[in-house]
PDB file of C-alpha atoms in Angstrom:
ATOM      1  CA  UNK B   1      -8.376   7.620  14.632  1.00 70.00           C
ATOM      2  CA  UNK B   2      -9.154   6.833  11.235  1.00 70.00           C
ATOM      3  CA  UNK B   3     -10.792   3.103  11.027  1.00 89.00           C
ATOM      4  CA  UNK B   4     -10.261   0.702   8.045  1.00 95.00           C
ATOM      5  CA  UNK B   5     -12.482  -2.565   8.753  1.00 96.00           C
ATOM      6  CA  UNK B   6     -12.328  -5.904   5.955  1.00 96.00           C
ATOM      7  CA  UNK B   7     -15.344  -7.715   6.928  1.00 91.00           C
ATOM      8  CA  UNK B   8     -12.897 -10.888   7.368  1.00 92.00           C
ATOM      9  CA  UNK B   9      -9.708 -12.076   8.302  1.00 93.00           C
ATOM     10  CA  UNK B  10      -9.134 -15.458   6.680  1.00 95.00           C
ATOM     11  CA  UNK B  11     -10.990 -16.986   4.129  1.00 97.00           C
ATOM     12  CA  UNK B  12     -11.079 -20.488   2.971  1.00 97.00           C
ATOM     13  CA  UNK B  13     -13.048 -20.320  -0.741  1.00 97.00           C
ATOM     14  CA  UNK B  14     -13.705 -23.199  -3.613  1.00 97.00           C
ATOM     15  CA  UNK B  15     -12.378 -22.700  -7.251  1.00 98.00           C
ATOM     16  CA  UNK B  16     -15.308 -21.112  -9.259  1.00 97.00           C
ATOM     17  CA  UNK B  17     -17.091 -19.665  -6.211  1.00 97.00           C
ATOM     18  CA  UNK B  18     -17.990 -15.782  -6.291  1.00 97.00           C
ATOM     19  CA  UNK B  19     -16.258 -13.974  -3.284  1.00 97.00           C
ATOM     20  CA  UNK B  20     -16.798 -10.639  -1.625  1.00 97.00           C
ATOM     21  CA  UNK B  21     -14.650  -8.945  -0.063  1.00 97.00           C
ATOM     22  CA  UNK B  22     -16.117  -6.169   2.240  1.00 97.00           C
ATOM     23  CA  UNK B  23     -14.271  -3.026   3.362  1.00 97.00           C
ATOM     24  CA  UNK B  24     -15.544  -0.095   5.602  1.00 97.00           C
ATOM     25  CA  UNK B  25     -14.124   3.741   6.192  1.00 96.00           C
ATOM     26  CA  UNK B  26     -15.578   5.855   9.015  1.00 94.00           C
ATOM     27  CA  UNK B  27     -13.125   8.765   8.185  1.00 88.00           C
ATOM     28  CA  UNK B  28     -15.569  10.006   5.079  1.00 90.00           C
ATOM     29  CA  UNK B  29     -12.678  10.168   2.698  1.00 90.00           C
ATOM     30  CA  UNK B  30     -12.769  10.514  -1.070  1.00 90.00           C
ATOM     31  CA  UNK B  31     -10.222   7.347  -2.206  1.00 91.00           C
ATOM     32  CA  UNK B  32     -10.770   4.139  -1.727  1.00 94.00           C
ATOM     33  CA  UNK B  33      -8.369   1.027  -2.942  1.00 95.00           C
ATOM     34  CA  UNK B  34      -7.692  -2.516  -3.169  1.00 97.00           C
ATOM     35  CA  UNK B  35      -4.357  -4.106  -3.440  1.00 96.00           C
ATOM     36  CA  UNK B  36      -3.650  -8.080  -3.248  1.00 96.00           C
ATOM     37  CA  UNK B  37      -0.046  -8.382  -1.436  1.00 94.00           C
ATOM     38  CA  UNK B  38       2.243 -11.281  -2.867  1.00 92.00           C
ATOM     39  CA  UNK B  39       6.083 -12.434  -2.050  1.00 86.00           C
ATOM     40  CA  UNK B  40       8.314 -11.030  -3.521  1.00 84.00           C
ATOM     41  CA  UNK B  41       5.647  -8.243  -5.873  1.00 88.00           C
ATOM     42  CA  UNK B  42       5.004  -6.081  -2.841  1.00 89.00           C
ATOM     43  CA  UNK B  43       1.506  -4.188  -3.235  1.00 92.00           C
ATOM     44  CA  UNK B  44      -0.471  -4.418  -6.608  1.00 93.00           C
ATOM     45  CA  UNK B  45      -3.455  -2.353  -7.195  1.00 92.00           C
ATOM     46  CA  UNK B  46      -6.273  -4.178  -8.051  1.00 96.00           C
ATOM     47  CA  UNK B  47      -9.541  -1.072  -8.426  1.00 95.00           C
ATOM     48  CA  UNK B  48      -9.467   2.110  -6.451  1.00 92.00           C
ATOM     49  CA  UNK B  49     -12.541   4.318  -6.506  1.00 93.00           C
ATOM     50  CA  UNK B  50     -12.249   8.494  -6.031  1.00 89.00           C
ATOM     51  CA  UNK B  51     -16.118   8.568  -5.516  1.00 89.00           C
ATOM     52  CA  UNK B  52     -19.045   7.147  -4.868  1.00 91.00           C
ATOM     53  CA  UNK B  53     -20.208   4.593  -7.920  1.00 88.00           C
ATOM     54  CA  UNK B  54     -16.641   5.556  -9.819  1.00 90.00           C
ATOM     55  CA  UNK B  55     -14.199   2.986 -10.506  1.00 92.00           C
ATOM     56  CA  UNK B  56     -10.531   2.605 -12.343  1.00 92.00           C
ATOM     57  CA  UNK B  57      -9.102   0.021 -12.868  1.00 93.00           C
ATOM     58  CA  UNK B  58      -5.402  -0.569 -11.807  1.00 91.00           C
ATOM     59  CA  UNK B  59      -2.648  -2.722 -12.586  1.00 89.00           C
ATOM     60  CA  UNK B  60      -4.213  -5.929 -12.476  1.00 94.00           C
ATOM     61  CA  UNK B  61      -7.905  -5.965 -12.628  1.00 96.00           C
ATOM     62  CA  UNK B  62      -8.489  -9.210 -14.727  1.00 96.00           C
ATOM     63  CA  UNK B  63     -10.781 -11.512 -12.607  1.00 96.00           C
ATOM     64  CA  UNK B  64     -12.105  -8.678 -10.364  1.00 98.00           C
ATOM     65  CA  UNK B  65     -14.993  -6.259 -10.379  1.00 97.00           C
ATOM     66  CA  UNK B  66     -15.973  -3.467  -7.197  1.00 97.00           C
ATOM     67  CA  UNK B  67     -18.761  -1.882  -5.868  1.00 96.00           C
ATOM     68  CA  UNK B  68     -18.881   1.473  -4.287  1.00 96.00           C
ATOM     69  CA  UNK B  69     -22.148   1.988  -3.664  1.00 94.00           C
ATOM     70  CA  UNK B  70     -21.815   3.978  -0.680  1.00 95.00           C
ATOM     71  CA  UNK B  71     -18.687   6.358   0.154  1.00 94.00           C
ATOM     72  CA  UNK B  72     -18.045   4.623   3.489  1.00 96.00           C
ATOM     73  CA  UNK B  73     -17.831   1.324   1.855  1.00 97.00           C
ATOM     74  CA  UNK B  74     -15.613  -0.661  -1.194  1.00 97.00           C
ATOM     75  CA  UNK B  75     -16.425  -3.983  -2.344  1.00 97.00           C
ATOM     76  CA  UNK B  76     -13.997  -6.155  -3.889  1.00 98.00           C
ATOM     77  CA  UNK B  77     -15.685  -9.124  -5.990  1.00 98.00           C
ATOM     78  CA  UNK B  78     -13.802 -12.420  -7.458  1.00 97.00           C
ATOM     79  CA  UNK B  79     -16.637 -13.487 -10.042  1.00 94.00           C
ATOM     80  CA  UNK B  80     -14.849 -16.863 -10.187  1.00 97.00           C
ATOM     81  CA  UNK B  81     -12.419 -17.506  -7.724  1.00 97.00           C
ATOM     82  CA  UNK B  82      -9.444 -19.261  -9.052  1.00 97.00           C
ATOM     83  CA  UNK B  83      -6.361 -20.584  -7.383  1.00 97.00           C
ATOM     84  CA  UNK B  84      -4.176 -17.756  -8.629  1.00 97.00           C
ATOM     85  CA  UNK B  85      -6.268 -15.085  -6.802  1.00 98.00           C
ATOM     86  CA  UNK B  86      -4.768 -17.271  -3.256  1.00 98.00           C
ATOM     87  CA  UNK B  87      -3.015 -13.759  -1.606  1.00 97.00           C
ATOM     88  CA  UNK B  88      -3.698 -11.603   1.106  1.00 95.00           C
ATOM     89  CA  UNK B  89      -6.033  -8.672   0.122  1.00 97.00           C
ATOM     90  CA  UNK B  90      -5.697  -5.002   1.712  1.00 96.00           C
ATOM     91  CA  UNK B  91      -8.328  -2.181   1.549  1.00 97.00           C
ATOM     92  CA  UNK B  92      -6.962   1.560   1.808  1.00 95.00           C
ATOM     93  CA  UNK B  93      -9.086   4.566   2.570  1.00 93.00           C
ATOM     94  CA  UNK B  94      -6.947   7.922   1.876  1.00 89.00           C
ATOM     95  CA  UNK B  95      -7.892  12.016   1.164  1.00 83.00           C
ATOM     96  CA  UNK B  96      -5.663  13.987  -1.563  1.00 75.00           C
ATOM     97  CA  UNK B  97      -2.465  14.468  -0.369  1.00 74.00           C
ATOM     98  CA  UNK B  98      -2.234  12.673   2.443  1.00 81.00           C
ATOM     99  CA  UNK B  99      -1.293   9.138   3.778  1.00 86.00           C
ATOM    100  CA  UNK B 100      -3.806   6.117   3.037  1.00 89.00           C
ATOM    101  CA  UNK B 101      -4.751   4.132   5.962  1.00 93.00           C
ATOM    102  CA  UNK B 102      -4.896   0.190   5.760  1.00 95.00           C
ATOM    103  CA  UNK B 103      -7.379  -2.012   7.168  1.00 95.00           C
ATOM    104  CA  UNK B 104      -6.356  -5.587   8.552  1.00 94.00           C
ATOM    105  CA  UNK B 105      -6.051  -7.258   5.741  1.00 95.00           C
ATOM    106  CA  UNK B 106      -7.949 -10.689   4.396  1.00 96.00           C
ATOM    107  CA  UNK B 107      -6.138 -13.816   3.669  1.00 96.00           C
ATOM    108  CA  UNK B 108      -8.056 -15.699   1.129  1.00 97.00           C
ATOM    109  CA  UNK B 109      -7.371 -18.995   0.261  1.00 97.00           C
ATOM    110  CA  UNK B 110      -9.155 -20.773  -3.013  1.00 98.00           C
ATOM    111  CA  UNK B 111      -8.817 -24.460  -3.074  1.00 97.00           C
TER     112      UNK B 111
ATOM    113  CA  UNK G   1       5.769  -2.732 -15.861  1.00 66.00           C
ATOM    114  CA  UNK G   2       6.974  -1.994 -12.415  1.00 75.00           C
ATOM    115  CA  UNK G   3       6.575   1.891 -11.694  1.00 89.00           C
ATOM    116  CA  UNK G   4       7.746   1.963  -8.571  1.00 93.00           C
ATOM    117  CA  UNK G   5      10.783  -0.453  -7.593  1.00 94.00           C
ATOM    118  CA  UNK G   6      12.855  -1.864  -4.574  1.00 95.00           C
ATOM    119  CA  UNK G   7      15.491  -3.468  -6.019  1.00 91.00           C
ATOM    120  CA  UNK G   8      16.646  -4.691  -2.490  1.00 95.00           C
ATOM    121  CA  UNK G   9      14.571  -7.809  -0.954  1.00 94.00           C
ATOM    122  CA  UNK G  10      16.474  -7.783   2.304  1.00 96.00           C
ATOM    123  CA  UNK G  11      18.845  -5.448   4.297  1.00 97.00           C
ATOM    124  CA  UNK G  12      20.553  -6.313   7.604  1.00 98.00           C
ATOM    125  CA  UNK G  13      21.973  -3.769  10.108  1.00 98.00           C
ATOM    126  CA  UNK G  14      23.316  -3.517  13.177  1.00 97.00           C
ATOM    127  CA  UNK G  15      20.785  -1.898  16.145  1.00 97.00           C
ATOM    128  CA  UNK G  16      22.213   1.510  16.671  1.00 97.00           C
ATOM    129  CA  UNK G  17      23.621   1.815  13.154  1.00 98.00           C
ATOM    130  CA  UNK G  18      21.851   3.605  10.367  1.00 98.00           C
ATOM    131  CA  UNK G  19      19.351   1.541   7.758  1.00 98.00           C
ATOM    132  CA  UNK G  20      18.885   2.727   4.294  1.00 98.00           C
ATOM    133  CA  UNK G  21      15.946   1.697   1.981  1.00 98.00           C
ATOM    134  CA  UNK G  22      16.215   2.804  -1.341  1.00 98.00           C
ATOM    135  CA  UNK G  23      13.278   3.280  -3.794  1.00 97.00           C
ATOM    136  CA  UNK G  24      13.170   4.086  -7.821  1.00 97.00           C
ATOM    137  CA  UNK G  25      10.719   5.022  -9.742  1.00 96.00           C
ATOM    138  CA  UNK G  26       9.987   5.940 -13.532  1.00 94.00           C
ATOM    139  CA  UNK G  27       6.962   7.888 -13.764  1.00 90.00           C
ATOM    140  CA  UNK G  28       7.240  11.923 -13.809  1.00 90.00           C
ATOM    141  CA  UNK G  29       3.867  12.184 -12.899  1.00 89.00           C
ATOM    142  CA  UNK G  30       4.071  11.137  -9.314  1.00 91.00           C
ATOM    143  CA  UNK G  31       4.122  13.844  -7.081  1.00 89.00           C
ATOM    144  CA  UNK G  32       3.344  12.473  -3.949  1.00 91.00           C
ATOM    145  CA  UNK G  33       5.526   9.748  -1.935  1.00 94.00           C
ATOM    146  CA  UNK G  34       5.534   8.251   1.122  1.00 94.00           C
ATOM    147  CA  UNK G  35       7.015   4.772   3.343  1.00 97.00           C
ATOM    148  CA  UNK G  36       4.893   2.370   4.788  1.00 96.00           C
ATOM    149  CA  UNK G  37       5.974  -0.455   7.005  1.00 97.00           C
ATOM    150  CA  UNK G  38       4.477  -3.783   7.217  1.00 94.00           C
ATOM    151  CA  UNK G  39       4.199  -6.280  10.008  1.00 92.00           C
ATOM    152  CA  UNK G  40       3.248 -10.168   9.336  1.00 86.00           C
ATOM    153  CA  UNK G  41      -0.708 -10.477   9.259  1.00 81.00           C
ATOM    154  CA  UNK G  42      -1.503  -6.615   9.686  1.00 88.00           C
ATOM    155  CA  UNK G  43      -2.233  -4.311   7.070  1.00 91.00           C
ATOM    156  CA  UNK G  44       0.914  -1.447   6.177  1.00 93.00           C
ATOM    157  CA  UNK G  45       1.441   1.814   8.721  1.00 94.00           C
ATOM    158  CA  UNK G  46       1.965   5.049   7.293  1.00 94.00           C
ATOM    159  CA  UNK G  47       5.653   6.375   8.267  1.00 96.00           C
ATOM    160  CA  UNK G  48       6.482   9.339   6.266  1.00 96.00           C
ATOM    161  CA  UNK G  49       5.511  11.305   3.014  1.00 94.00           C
ATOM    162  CA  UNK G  50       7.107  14.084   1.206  1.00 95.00           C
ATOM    163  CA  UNK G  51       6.039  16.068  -1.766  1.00 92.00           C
ATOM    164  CA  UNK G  52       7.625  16.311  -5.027  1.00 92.00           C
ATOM    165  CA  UNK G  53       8.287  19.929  -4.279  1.00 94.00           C
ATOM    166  CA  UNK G  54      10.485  19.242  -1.475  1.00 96.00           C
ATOM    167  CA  UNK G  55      13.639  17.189  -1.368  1.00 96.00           C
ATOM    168  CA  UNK G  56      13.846  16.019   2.454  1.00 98.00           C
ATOM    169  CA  UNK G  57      11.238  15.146   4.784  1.00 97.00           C
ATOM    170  CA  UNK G  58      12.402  14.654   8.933  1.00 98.00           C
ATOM    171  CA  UNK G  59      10.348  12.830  11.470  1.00 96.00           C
ATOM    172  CA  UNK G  60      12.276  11.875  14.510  1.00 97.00           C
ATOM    173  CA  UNK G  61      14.526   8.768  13.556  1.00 97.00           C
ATOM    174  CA  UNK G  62      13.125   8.867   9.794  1.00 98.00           C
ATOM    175  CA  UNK G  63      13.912  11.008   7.314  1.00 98.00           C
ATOM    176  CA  UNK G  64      13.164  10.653   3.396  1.00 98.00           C
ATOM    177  CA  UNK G  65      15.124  12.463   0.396  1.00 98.00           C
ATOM    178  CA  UNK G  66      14.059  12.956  -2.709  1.00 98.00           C
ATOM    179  CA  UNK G  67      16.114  12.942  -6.067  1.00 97.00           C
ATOM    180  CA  UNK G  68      13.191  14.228  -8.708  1.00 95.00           C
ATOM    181  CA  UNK G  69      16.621  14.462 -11.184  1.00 95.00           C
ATOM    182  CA  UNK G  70      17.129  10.850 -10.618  1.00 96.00           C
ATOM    183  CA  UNK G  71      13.420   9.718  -9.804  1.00 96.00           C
ATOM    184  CA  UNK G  72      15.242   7.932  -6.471  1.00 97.00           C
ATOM    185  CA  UNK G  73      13.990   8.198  -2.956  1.00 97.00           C
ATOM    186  CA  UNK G  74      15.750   6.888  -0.050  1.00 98.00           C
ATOM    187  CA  UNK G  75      14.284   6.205   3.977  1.00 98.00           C
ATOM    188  CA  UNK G  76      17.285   6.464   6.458  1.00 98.00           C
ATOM    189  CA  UNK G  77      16.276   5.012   9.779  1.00 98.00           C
ATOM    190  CA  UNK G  78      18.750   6.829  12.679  1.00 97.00           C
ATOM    191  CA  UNK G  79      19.991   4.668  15.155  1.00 97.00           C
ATOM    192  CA  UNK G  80      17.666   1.922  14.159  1.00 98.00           C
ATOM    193  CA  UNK G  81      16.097  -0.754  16.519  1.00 97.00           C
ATOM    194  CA  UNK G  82      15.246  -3.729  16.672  1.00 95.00           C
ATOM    195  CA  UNK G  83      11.302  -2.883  16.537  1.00 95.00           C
ATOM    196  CA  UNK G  84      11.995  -1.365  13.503  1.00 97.00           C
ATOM    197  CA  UNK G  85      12.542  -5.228  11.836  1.00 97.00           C
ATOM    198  CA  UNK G  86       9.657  -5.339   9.021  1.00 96.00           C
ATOM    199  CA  UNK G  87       8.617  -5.281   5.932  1.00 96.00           C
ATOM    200  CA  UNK G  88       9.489  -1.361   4.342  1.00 97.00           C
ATOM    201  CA  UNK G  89       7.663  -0.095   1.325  1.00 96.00           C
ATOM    202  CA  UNK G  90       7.756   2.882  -0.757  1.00 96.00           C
ATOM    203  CA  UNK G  91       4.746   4.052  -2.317  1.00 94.00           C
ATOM    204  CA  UNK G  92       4.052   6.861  -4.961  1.00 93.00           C
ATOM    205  CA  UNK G  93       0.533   8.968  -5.700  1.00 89.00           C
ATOM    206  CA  UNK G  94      -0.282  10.164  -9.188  1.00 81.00           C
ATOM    207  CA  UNK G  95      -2.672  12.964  -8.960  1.00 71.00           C
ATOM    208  CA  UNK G  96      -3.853  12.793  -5.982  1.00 57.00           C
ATOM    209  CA  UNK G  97      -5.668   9.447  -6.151  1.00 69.00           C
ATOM    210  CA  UNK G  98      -3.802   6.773  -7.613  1.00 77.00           C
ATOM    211  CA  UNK G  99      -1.448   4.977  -5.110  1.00 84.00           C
ATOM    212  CA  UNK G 100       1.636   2.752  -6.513  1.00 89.00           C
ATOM    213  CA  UNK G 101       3.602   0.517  -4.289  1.00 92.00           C
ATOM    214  CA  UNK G 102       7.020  -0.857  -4.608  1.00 93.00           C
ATOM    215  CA  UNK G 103       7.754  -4.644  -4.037  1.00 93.00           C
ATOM    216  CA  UNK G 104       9.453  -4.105  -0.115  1.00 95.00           C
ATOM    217  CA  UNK G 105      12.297  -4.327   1.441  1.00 96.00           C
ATOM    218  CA  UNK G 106      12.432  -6.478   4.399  1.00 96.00           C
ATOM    219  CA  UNK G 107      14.775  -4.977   7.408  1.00 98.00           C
ATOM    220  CA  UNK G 108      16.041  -7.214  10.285  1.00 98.00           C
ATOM    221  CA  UNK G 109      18.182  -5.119  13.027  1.00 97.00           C
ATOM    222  CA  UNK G 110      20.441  -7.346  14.901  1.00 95.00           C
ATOM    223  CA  UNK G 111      21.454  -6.508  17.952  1.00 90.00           C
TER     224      UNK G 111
END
């Protein structure tokens, strides 16, 4: 079985802080993604990352920056967390042409 | 600007009955789609994909059809239950690597 692991569950953050949000693959696969999931806007993409050290940016990148040092591992960094970045945060992990597998998800709160 | 949308937010339907999500989206490019359904607190579950070179996919209960013409896809969920009450969304790849989600649908089967 394919395991997607976010280093956290729930987060509890101060405005201005820098936050990192960990994710780790064991399935070596190519694509890696973040997506922040809001009510009532479903899944945006934040970054995803086809390789190891490349990055695009998706449809709302502003106040974000990754890492992908490694293949088995995607970094998702708030510079300067701000109370508009409050959402729950979702790693994928996916190959070409097949289905992307989801880790647990991380609720982050910024207060 | 919404690529791939659910105009639906909810849909209720009997247990036994048939459920039907809809999905729309406006970019030609996509050639890869697939449904993902979403508990509270747990990251999304891969259901079903189909290709853009197909126009029906069938996995036991779930089957997806594809309207390239119309740049429509559609889950129908036969007879549905009551585990099947969550969160439904429709997602769409662009080459291979970028991965677009709709905003959801959420399904309640009553029994």
């Amino acid at each position: 079985d394919v395991k997607v692991t976010q280093s956290s569950r729930y987060l509890v953050k101060r405005t201005g802080e820098k936050v990192f949000l960990e994710c780790v693959q064991d399935m070596d696969h190519e694509n890696m993604f973040w997506y922040r999931q809001d009510p009532g806007l479903g899944l945006r993409l934040i970054y995803f990352s086809y390789d190891v050290k490349m990055k695009e940016k998706g449809d709302i990148p502003e106040g974000y920056s990754v890492s992908r040092e490694k293949k088995e591992r995607f970094s998702l960094i708030l510079e300067s967390a701000s109370t508009n970045q409050t959402s729950m945060y979702l790693c994928a992990t996916k190959r070409r042409y097949t289905e992307a597998f989801f880790g647990q998800g991380t609720r982050l709160t910024v207060v | 600007d919404q690529q791939v949308k659910q105009n639906s937010p909810s849909l209720s339907v009997q247990e036994g009955r048939i459920s039907i999500l809809n999905c729309d989206y406006t970019n030609s490019m996509f050639d890869y789609f697939l449904w993902y359904k979403k508990y509270p607190a747990e990251g999304p579950t891969f259901l079903i994909s189909i290709s853009s070179i197909k126009d029906k996919n069938e996995d036991g209960r779930f089957t997806v059809f594809l309207n390239k013409s119309a740049k429509h896809l559609s889950l129908h969920i036969v007879p549905s239950q009551p585990g099947d009450s969550a969160v439904y969304f429709c997602a769409a790849a662009q080459g291979a690597q970028k991965l677009v989600f709709g905003q959801g649908t959420r399904l309640t089967i009553n029994p």
